[in-house]
Short mmCIF file of C-alpha atoms in Angstrom, two decimals:
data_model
loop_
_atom_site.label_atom_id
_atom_site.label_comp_id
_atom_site.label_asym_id
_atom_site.label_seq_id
_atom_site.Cartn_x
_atom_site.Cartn_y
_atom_site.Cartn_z
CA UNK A 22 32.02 17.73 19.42
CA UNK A 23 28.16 16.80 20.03
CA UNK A 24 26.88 13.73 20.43
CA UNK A 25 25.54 11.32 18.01
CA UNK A 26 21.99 9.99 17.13
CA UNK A 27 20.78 6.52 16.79
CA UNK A 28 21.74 6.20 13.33
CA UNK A 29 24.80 8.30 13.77
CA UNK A 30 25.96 5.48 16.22
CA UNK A 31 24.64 2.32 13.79
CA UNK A 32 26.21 3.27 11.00
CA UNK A 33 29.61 4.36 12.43
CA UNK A 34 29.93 0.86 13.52
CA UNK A 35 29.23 -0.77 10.04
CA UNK A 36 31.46 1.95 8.66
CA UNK A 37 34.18 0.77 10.70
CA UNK A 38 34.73 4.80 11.42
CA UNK A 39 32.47 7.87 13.06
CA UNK A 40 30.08 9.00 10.62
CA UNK A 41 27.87 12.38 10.94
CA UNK A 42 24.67 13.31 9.35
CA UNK A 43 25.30 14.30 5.67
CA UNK A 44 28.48 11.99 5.04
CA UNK A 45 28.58 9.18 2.86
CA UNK A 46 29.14 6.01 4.35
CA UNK A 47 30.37 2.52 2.79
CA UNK A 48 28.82 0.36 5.27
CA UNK A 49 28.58 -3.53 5.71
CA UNK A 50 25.28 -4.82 5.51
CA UNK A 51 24.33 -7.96 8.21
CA UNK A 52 21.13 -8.88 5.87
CA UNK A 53 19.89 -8.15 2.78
CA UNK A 54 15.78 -8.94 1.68
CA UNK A 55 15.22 -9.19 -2.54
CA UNK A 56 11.49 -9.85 -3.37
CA UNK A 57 10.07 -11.65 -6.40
CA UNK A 58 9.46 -8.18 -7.47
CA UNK A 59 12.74 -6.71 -7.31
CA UNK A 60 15.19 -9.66 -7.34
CA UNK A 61 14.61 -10.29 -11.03
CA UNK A 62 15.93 -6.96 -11.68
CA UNK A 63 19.00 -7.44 -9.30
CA UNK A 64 20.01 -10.50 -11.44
CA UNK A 65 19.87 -8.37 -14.38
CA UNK A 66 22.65 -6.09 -12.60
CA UNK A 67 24.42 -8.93 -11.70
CA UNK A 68 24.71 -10.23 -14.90
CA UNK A 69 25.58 -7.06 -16.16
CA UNK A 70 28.31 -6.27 -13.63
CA UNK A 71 30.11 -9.37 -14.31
CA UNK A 72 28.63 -11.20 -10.92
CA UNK A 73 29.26 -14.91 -11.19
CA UNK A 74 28.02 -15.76 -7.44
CA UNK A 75 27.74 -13.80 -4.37
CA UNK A 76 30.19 -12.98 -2.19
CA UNK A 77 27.99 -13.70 1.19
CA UNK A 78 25.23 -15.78 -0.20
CA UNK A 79 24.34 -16.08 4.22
CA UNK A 80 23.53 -12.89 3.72
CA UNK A 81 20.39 -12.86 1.63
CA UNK A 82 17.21 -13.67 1.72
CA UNK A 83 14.79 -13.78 -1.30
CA UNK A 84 10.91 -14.04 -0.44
CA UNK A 85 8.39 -14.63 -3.02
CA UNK A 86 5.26 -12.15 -1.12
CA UNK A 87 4.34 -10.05 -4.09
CA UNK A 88 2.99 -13.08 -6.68
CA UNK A 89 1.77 -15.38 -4.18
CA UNK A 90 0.57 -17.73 -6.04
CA UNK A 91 1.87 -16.37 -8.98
CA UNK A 92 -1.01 -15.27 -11.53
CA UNK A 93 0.78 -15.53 -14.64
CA UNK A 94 2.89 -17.60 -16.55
CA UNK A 95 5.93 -14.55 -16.92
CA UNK A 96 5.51 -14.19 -13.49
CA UNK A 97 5.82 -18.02 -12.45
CA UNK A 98 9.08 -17.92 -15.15
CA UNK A 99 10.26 -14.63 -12.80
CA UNK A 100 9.96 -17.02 -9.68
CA UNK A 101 11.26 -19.90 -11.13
CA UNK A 102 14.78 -17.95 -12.33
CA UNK A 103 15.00 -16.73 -8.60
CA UNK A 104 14.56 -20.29 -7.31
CA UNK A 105 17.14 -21.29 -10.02
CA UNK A 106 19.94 -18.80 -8.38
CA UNK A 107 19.37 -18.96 -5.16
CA UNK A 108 19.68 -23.22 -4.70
CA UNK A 109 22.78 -22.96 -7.28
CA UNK A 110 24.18 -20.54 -4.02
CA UNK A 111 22.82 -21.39 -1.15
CA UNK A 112 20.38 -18.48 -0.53
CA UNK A 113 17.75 -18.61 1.50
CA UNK A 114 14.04 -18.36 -0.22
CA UNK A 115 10.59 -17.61 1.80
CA UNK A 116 8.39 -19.61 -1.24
CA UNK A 117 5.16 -18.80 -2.05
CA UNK A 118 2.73 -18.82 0.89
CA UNK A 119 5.53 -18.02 3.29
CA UNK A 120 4.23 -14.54 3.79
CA UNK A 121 5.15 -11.07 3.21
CA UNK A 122 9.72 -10.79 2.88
CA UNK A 123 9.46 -7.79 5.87
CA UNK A 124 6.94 -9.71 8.37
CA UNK A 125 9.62 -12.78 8.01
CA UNK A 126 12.81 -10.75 8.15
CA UNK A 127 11.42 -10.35 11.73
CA UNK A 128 9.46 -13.13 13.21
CA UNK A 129 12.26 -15.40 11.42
CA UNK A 130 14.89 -13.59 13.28
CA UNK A 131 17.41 -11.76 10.74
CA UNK A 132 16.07 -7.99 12.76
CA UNK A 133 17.97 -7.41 15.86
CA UNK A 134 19.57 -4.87 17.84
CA UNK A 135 22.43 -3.19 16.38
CA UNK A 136 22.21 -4.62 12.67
CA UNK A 137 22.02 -2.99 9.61
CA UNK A 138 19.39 -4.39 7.21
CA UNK A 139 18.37 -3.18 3.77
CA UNK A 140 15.46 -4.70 1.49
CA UNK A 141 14.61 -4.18 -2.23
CA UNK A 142 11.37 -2.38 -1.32
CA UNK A 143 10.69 0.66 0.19
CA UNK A 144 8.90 -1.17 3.79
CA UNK A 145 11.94 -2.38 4.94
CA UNK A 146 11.78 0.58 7.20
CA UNK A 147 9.85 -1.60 9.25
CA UNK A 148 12.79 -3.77 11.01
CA UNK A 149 13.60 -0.49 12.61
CA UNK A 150 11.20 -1.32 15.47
CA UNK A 151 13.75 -3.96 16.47
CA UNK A 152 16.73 -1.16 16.86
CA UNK A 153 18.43 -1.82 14.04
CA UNK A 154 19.25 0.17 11.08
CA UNK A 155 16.83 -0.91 8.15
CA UNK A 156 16.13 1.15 4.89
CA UNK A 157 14.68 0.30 1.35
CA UNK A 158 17.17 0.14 -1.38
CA UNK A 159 16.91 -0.23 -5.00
CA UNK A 160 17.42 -3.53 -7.63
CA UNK A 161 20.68 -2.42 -8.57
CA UNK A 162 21.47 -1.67 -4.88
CA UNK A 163 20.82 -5.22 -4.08
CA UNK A 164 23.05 -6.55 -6.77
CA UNK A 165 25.62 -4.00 -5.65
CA UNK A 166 25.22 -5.92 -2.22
CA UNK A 167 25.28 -9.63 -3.43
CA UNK A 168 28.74 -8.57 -5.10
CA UNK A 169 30.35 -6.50 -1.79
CA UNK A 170 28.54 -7.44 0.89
CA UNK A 171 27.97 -3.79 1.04
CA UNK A 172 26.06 -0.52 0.44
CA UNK A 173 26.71 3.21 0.03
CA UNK A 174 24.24 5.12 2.54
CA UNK A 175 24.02 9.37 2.88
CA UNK A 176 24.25 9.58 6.76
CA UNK A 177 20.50 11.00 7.44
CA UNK A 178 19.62 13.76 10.05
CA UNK A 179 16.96 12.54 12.71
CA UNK A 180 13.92 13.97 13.97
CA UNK A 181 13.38 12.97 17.21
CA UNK A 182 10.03 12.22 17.94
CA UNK A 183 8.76 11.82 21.39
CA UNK A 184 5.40 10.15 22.32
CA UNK A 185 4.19 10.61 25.29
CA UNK A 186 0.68 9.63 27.66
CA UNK A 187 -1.58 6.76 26.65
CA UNK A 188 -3.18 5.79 23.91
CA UNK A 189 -7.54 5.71 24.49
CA UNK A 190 -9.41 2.24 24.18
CA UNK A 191 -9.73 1.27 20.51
CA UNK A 192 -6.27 3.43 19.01
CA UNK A 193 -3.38 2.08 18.25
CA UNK A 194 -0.51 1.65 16.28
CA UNK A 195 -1.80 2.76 12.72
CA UNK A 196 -3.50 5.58 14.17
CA UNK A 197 -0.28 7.02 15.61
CA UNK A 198 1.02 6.73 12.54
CA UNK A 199 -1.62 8.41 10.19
CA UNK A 200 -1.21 10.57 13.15
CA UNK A 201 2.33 11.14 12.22
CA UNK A 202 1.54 11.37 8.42
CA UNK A 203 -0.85 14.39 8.66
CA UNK A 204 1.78 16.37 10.84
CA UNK A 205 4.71 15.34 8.83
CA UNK A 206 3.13 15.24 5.30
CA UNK A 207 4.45 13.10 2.28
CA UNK A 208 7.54 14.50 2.47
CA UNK A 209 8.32 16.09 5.88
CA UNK A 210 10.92 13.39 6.71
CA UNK A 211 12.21 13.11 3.22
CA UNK A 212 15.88 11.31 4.20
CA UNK A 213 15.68 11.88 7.32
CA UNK A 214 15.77 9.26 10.62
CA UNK A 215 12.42 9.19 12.90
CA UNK A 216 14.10 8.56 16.23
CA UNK A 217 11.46 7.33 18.90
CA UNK A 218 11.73 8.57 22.43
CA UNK A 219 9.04 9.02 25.11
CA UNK A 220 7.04 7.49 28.10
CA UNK A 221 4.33 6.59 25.53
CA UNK A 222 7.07 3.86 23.95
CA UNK A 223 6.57 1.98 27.08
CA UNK A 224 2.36 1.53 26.58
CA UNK A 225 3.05 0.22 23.04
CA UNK A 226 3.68 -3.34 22.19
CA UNK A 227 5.74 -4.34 19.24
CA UNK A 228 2.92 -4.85 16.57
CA UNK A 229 2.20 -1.66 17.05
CA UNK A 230 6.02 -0.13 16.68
CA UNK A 231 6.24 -2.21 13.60
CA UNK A 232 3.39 -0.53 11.69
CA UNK A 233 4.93 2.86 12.77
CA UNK A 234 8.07 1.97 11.56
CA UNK A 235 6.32 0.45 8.40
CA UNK A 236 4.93 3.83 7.65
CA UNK A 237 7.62 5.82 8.02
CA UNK A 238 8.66 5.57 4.85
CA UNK A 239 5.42 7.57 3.67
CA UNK A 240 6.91 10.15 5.42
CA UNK A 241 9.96 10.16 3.00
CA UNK A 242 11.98 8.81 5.46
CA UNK A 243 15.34 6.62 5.37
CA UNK A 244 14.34 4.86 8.44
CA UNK A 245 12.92 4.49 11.98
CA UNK A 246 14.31 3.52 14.87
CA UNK A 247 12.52 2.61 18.48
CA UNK A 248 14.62 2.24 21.30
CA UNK A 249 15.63 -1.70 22.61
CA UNK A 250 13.50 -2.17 25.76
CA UNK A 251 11.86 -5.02 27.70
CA UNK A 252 8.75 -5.40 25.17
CA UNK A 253 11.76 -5.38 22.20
CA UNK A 254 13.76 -8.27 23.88
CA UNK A 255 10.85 -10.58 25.31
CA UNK A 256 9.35 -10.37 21.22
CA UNK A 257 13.10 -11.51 19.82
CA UNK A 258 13.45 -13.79 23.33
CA UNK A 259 10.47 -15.86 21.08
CA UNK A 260 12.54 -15.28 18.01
CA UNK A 261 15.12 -17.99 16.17
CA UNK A 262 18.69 -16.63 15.98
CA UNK A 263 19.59 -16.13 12.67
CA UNK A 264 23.63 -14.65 12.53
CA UNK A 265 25.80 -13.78 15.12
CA UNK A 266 24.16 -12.93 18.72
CA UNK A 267 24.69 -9.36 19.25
CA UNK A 268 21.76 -8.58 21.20
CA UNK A 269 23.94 -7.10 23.46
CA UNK A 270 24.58 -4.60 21.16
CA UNK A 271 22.01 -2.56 21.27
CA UNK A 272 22.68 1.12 21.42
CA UNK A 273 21.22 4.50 22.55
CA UNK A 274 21.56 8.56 21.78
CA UNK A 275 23.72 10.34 23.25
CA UNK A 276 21.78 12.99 25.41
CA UNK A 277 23.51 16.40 23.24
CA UNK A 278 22.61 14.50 19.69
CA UNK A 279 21.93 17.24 17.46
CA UNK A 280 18.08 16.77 15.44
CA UNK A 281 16.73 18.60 12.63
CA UNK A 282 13.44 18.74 14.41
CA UNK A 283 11.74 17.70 17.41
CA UNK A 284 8.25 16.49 17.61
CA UNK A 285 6.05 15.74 20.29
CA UNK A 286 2.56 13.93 20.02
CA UNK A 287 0.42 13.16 22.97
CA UNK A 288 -0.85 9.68 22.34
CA UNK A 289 -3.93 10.61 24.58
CA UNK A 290 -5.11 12.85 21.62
CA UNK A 291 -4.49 10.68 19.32
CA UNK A 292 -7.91 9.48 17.80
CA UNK A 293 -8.83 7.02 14.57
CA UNK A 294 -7.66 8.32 11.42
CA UNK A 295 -8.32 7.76 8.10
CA UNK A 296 -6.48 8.57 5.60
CA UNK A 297 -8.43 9.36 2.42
CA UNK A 298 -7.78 8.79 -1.00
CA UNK A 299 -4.90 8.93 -3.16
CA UNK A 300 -2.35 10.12 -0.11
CA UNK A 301 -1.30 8.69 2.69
CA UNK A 302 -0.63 12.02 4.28
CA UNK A 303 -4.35 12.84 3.46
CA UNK A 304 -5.86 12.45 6.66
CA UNK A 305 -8.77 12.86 9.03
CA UNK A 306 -10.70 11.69 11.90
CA UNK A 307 -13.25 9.42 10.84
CA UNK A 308 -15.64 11.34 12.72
CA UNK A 309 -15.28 13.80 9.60
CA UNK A 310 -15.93 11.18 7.10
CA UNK A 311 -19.88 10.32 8.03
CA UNK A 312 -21.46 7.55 5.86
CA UNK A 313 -18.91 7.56 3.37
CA UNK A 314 -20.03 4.40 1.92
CA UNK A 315 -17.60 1.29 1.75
CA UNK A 316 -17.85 -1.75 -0.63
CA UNK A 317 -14.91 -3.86 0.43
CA UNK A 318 -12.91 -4.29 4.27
CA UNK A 319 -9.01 -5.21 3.34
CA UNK A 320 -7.41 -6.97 6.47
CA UNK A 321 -4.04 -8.17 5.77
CA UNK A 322 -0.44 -6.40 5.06
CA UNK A 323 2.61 -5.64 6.62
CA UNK A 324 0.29 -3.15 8.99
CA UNK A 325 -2.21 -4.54 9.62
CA UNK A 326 -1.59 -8.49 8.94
CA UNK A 327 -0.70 -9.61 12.39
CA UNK A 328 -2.26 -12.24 14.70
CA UNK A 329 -3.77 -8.59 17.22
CA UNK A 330 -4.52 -6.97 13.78
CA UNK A 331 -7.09 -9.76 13.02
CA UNK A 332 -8.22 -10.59 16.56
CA UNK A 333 -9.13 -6.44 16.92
CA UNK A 334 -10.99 -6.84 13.57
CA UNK A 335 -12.73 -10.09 14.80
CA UNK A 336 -13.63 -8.53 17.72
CA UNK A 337 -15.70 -5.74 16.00
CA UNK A 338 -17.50 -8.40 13.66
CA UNK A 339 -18.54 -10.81 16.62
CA UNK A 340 -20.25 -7.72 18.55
CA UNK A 341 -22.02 -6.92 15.86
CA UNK A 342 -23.36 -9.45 13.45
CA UNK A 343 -20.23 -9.27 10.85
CA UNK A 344 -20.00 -7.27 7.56
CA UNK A 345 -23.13 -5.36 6.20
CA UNK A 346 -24.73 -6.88 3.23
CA UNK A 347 -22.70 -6.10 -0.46
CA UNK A 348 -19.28 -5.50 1.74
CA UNK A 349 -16.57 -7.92 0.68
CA UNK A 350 -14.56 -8.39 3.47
CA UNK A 351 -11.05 -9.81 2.21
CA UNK A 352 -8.67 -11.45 4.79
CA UNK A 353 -4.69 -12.00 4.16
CA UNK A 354 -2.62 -13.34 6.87
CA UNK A 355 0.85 -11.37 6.70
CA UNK A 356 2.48 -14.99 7.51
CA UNK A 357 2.27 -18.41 7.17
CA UNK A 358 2.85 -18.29 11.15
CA UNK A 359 0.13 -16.29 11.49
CA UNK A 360 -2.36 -18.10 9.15
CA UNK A 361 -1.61 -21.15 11.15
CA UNK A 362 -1.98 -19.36 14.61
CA UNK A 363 -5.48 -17.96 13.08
CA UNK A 364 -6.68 -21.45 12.81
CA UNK A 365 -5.69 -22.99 16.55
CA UNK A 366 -7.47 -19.63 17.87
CA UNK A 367 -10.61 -20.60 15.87
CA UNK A 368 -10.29 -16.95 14.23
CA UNK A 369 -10.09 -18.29 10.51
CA UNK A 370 -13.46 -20.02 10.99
CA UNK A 371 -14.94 -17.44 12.26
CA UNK A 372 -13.76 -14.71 9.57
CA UNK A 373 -15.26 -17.77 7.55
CA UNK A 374 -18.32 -17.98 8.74
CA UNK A 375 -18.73 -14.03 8.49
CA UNK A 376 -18.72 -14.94 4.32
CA UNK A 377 -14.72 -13.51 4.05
CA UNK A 378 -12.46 -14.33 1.40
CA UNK A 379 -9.06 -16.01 3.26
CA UNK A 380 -5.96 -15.18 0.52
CA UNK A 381 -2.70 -16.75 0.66
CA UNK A 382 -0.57 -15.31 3.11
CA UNK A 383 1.75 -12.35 0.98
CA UNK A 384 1.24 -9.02 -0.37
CA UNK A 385 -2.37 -10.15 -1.78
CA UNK A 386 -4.01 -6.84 -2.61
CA UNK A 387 -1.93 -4.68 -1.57
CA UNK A 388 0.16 -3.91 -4.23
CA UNK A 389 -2.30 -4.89 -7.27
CA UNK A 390 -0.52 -8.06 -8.24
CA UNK A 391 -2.92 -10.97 -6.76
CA UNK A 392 -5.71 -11.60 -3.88
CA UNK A 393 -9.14 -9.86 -4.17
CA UNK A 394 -8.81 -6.51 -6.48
CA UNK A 395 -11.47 -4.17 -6.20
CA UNK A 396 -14.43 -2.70 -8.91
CA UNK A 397 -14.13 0.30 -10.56
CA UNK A 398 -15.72 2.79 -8.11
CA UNK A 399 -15.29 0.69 -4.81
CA UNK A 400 -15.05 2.43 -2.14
CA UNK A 401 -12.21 -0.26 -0.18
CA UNK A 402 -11.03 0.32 3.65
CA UNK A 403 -7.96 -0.88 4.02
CA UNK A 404 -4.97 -2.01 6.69
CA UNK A 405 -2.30 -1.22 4.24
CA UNK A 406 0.31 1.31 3.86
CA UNK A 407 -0.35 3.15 0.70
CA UNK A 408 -3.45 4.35 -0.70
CA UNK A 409 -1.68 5.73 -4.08
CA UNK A 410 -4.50 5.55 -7.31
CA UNK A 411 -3.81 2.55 -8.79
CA UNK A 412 -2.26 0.78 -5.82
CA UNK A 413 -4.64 -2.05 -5.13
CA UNK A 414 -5.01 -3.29 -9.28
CA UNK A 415 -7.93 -0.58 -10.21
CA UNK A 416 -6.62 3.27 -10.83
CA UNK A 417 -10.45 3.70 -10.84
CA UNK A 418 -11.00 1.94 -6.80
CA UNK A 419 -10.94 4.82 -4.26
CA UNK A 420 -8.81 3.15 -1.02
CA UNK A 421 -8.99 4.56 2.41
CA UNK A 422 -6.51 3.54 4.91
CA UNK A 423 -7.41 2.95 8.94
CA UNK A 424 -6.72 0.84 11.47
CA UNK A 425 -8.26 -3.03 11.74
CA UNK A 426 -10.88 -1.56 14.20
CA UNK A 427 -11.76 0.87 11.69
CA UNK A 428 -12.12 -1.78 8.78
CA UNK A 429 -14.06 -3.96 10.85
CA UNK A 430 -16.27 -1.19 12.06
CA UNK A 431 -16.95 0.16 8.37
CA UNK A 432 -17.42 -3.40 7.24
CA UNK A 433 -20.36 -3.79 9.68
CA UNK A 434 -21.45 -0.46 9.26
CA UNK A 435 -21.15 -0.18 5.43
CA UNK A 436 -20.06 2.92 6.09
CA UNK A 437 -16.85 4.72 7.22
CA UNK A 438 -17.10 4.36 11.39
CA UNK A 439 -15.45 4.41 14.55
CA UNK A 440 -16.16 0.97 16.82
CA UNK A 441 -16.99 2.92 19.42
CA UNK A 442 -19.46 4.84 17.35
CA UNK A 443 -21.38 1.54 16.34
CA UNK A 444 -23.95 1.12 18.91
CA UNK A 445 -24.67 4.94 18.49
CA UNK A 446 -25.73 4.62 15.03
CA UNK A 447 -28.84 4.52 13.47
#
């Protein structure tokens, strides 16, 4: 009998028996994420399944990201229910200003080797940089889970994707990614594993494999997973412990896996990308999108929110004056961590002094429900995820997604840019 995948291997274990692409699998979940988006819903389930209190309460974490602060009264009621539940059983909340639920899942330790993780909304995908099994699951899902301790997952089929060569000065992470999007499309992966291989893994430092993994999931697929290797343990070496240590878990492919598809990208060709709106599978070099004019520079998210994210982005603005006159330039720290590592670095200032609006550290714009939400017309470049009509508050804004070069670069500019096109612009 062949091999098995990554996932193959993960979920077997948390089945308790071998599992192969296709089967259904009753697995035991190590952590599970609700947001104060989706937990209200779960505790609707709960109610209505007969849940009285949770079976592993250790188990879950709640993170208030998407209402941060809250901007309405029903939504401050949502937050205060949640807060309600989880000190009557012990779960763990992220409060408001704590950050986004997926960058805390991992700087706060719960994403390691060998785990399986599942969070109510669709990014948890992005643990998968940590090799472990991570996947978005719905409200009832999570309720399902705070009953069991468990979850019902089809088996997917991987494509293994190998990345290869170096990335060129000024790419990175999202890049490879929007990379991935436009050879993939919307729905190229749709249930299917993105299994990382390659010598380019090696050149790639774990910001980076975090917004890939982020963004598989506009891919349509269940889940990404990078292999454990010396950048992946000196990143959870810095890490608290949360659970059992089974670092030493940490597994591999067996070399005569079967994949649904192979795919190679050199990371040498790999340029920046932008992907244009309403799809994040629309994309293009931004070479090809001269002087499209842009109104407001989004730096923040679970892609682009990071402490390199903003220093990339700072860089651009130093060298060359910061943002053109009329660009709003809108800054949301992905963490409280990071927020405070912003000001010892002197970054905050400076993004400051360059006129930007700082937001708490959560979901801010991204999602429409708080921070800085753009015109009707506005042209907005953006570090996020998604690009969908509608997605940032305005169905009428017009969102382009690129890397925090790019966004710095287009903020200066006014205008859709590479950095290293800048100085060659009249």
């Amino acid at each position: 009998m062949a091999g098995q995948t990554l996932s193959e291997k993960l979920l077997s274990r948390k089945a308790g028996r071998v599992v192969r692409a296709g089967e259904i699998a009753i697995c035991t979940v190590d952590f599970a994420l609700g947001t104060d988006a989706s937990v209200p819903m779960a505790l609707d389930y709960f109610d209505a399944m007969g849940g009285t209190a949770p079976l592993h309460p250790a188990q879950l974490v709640f993170a208030f990201d998407h209402y941060a602060p809250a901007p309405s009264a029903k939504s401050a009621l949502l937050q205060a229910r949640i807060r309600k539940f989880a000190s009557a059983h012990a779960v763990k909340v992220f409060d408001v200003g704590a950050g986004i639920g997926h960058q805390l899942m991992v700087e706060q330790g719960y994403a390691r080797p060998g785990r399986l993780l599942v969070g109510a909304d669709s990014h948890s995908v992005m643990y998968g940089a940590a090799g472990c099994f991570a996947t978005g699951i719905g409200s009832s899902d999570l309720a399902a889970v705070m009953m069991s301790g468990k979850v019902w997952l089809k088996v997917p089929a991987s494509i293994r994707v190998e990345l290869v060569g170096k990335l060129a000065a000024g790419v990175g992470g999202k890049d490879i990614a929007l990379a991935l999007a436009r050879i993939l499309g919307a729905d190229g992966a749709a249930y299917k594993t993105l299994e990382f291989h390659g010598d380019g893994i090696a050149g790639l430092d774990f910001d980076d494999r975090l917004t890939i993994a982020n963004m598989v999931i506009e891919m349509g697929a269940k889940n990404a997973l990078f292999p454990v290797d010396a950048t992946v343990r000196e990143y959870l070496a810095s890490r608290p412990m949360q659970g059992v240590d089974d670092s030493e878990d940490a597994l591999t492919a067996d070399d005569d896996a079967q994949y649904a598809d192979r795919i190679t990208l050199d990371l040498a060709t790999v340029e920046p990308n932008v992907a244009r709106p309403h799809q994040v599978d629309n994309v293009v070099m931004v070479s090809e999108l001269e002087h499209t004019p842009i109104h407001m520079a989004y730096l923040g998210t679970c892609t682009g929110g990071r402490v390199k994210d903003f220093q990339e982005a700072l860089a651009v603005l130093r060298a060359h004056g910061g943002p053109a006159p009329g660009v709003q330039l809108v800054v949301t720290p992905a963490s409280r961590e990071i927020m405070e590592a912003l000001v010892r670095g002197g970054e905050l200032a400076d993004f400051l002094a360059f006129g930007a609006i700082v937001v708490t550290p959560g979901c801010g714009s991204c999602c429409g429900t708080g921070g800085a939400i753009p015109g009707d017309g506005v042209n907005v470049v953006s570090t996020a995820n998604r690009n969908f009509k509608g997605r940032m508050g305005n169905a009428d804004a017009n969102i382009y997604l690129a890397s925090p070069q790019v966004c710095a670069a287009s903020a200066v500019a006014g205008y859709l840019v590479a950095p290293s096109q800048l100085g060659h612009r009249s």
